[in-house]
């Protein structure tokens, strides 16, 4: 790095910090009692020190002083990747599965709880992955199907006494129908119009759940939803619930994998890459887009039914736009269209924040910031999907 | 009696519609120029509302007349949000100009969550109330009540709209904005600094949103850190409804959404008023996917 470049960098850093002070001070420092400076400068001081430290570190790295540390790490990660690629797929899968099965035996209650929510989000993320990652339809109201599934189980078990196992497919089917209803009018739209309409639909579903007092009990939600039973065995403990969701998640992973490498999956990818061209090649885009919505919604419906059974309670505030945004973030952070990517994305956004419980207040702030930062440094996701074909504009 | 009720709702609808239109303008201008749904726009609106309440209560405690406080705070809050928007644009959107649109969208979503929680951490989770000496007051017109605030809101909205129109259609910056929105490369070739124009577009949109934030705060009497989301979505719906990228469209769309909301609340059901706004949006897009004013998108968009 030349002196000139380094000067420019430091100048940009200085300007940015001045800007930050200018934006921060009115929010913290202007009070009806008078102007206050101490608090603002404390916060500003922390941020400034962090910024200068990062800048310094960056420069040292650019200058090559850290090569002695960086090169071994890079080569180690390279050889790890080689090892991963050489290991047969079934070995990796059975190690992961064995770990997943043994997990509740070696960990505590809190870890079970985190693992259950991770697996719920895995189902949701993979479902959304069909809609957005494979078919390329941007859906911002996806959580509505989760809600539909949850309420389906809650109402059916309470009013008709139906068992969880019977309700699970029913919840999937009801969610798929809801997906088709939402999908049908939006099929003519593309891109951002689709985004806003699905967002609108998601809000509509939430408002209906919130206001249809006679059916959903409104904002109070539905209480005392029964846990699943299996020939007299009641899944009361957290670890038994863990195995239920593990099974659902495994089925989801398997189905999404099979769908991805089927004719339907290919057709979805064709629609994602170029809808007009796909249509000209004889792909029934209308039906397949509808199918993508329905399939995505089905998995959300399963996850929703489980969620209702696990919490023993459903309320409309579990199905807000923020949840949709979270699931979307998981899919995109992990890598759209890539199954291990989505699972990694879920782990990154559900499990990691749990480790920083003490900073509860700052959790969402960091989450938002991390989301932006991630897009800036790695927009394709942690584990991008491997392309099966090659695009004409890509180099040979 | 029924006519009175209708007229009352009409006045309320115009007030609310004007506010939605102001927020929608920011969405539409940014979308017109870089094809990005700026999710953080709702947060500029909320930040504007907060700046209003902070500055008004500070200035009022210094003994200034409430309306003078309001004027000064309005200008300062608009300037503040313009700076905030430029900072956000520089940090979160500019590096992603060449990246996929999904990346930019997600970055915007992240910024929205970040700003909303930043607001919560600095200002607390509870509502902040505007001083009542500003928000109260009004007069009766027959049986219809009109508050001074409503007149102020409609007047200021109209003034800002006229100002924006002059900026976009009569100044060099406006011409550069229109050129950039039509073709970034060509306008760069004729010497327009497109980065600067994009930053200015963000600043102008955020300033309008800040004004709307203060007015919503005055209209409802208080502000909340999460107030940006729902009006933000509705304003975006308004922008899409009118044909995104189109200034007149944003105005028409905002008025329609505001009217639908108020009339649905008055005549059908208060709880489902938001549902009707979204149903209208979906209906219009189903039959005319480019929005109401969508046809002439190419020659009038910002």
PDB file of N, CA, C and O in Angstrom, chain B residues 52 87 108 114 153 160 175 210 213 275 287:
ATOM      1  N   UNK B  52     -37.606  15.489  15.947  1.00  0.00           N
ATOM      2  CA  UNK B  52     -38.614  16.522  16.188  1.00  0.00           C
ATOM      3  C   UNK B  52     -38.926  16.645  17.671  1.00  0.00           C
ATOM      4  O   UNK B  52     -38.878  17.724  18.248  1.00  0.00           O
ATOM      5  N   UNK B  87     -25.030   8.973   5.115  1.00  0.00           N
ATOM      6  CA  UNK B  87     -24.088   8.066   5.776  1.00  0.00           C
ATOM      7  C   UNK B  87     -24.466   6.620   5.512  1.00  0.00           C
ATOM      8  O   UNK B  87     -23.611   5.785   5.190  1.00  0.00           O
ATOM      9  N   UNK B 108     -30.071  -3.460   2.942  1.00  0.00           N
ATOM     10  CA  UNK B 108     -31.045  -2.451   3.364  1.00  0.00           C
ATOM     11  C   UNK B 108     -31.862  -2.947   4.545  1.00  0.00           C
ATOM     12  O   UNK B 108     -32.117  -2.207   5.505  1.00  0.00           O
ATOM     13  N   UNK B 114     -30.836  -2.397  12.158  1.00  0.00           N
ATOM     14  CA  UNK B 114     -29.784  -1.712  12.909  1.00  0.00           C
ATOM     15  C   UNK B 114     -30.266  -0.344  13.406  1.00  0.00           C
ATOM     16  O   UNK B 114     -30.148  -0.018  14.582  1.00  0.00           O
ATOM     17  N   UNK B 153     -50.366  20.167   8.420  1.00  0.00           N
ATOM     18  CA  UNK B 153     -49.820  19.002   7.721  1.00  0.00           C
ATOM     19  C   UNK B 153     -50.112  19.083   6.231  1.00  0.00           C
ATOM     20  O   UNK B 153     -49.209  18.919   5.402  1.00  0.00           O
ATOM     21  N   UNK B 160     -43.940  21.123   0.427  1.00  0.00           N
ATOM     22  CA  UNK B 160     -42.789  20.259   0.158  1.00  0.00           C
ATOM     23  C   UNK B 160     -42.895  19.622  -1.227  1.00  0.00           C
ATOM     24  O   UNK B 160     -41.894  19.490  -1.934  1.00  0.00           O
ATOM     25  N   UNK B 175     -32.191  17.868 -13.092  1.00  0.00           N
ATOM     26  CA  UNK B 175     -31.981  17.336 -14.435  1.00  0.00           C
ATOM     27  C   UNK B 175     -30.960  16.188 -14.395  1.00  0.00           C
ATOM     28  O   UNK B 175     -31.126  15.155 -15.042  1.00  0.00           O
ATOM     29  N   UNK B 210     -38.342  12.717   7.047  1.00  0.00           N
ATOM     30  CA  UNK B 210     -38.204  13.315   8.380  1.00  0.00           C
ATOM     31  C   UNK B 210     -39.342  14.288   8.642  1.00  0.00           C
ATOM     32  O   UNK B 210     -39.925  14.305   9.732  1.00  0.00           O
ATOM     33  N   UNK B 213     -42.214  12.339   9.446  1.00  0.00           N
ATOM     34  CA  UNK B 213     -42.107  11.779  10.789  1.00  0.00           C
ATOM     35  C   UNK B 213     -42.558  12.767  11.847  1.00  0.00           C
ATOM     36  O   UNK B 213     -43.300  12.425  12.773  1.00  0.00           O
ATOM     37  N   UNK B 275     -55.584  -4.252   6.301  1.00  0.00           N
ATOM     38  CA  UNK B 275     -55.853  -5.307   5.333  1.00  0.00           C
ATOM     39  C   UNK B 275     -56.393  -4.711   4.042  1.00  0.00           C
ATOM     40  O   UNK B 275     -55.982  -5.089   2.946  1.00  0.00           O
ATOM     41  N   UNK B 287     -54.296  -6.369 -11.818  1.00  0.00           N
ATOM     42  CA  UNK B 287     -54.855  -5.979 -13.111  1.00  0.00           C
ATOM     43  C   UNK B 287     -53.928  -5.068 -13.887  1.00  0.00           C
ATOM     44  O   UNK B 287     -54.011  -4.950 -15.096  1.00  0.00           O
TER      45      UNK B 287
END
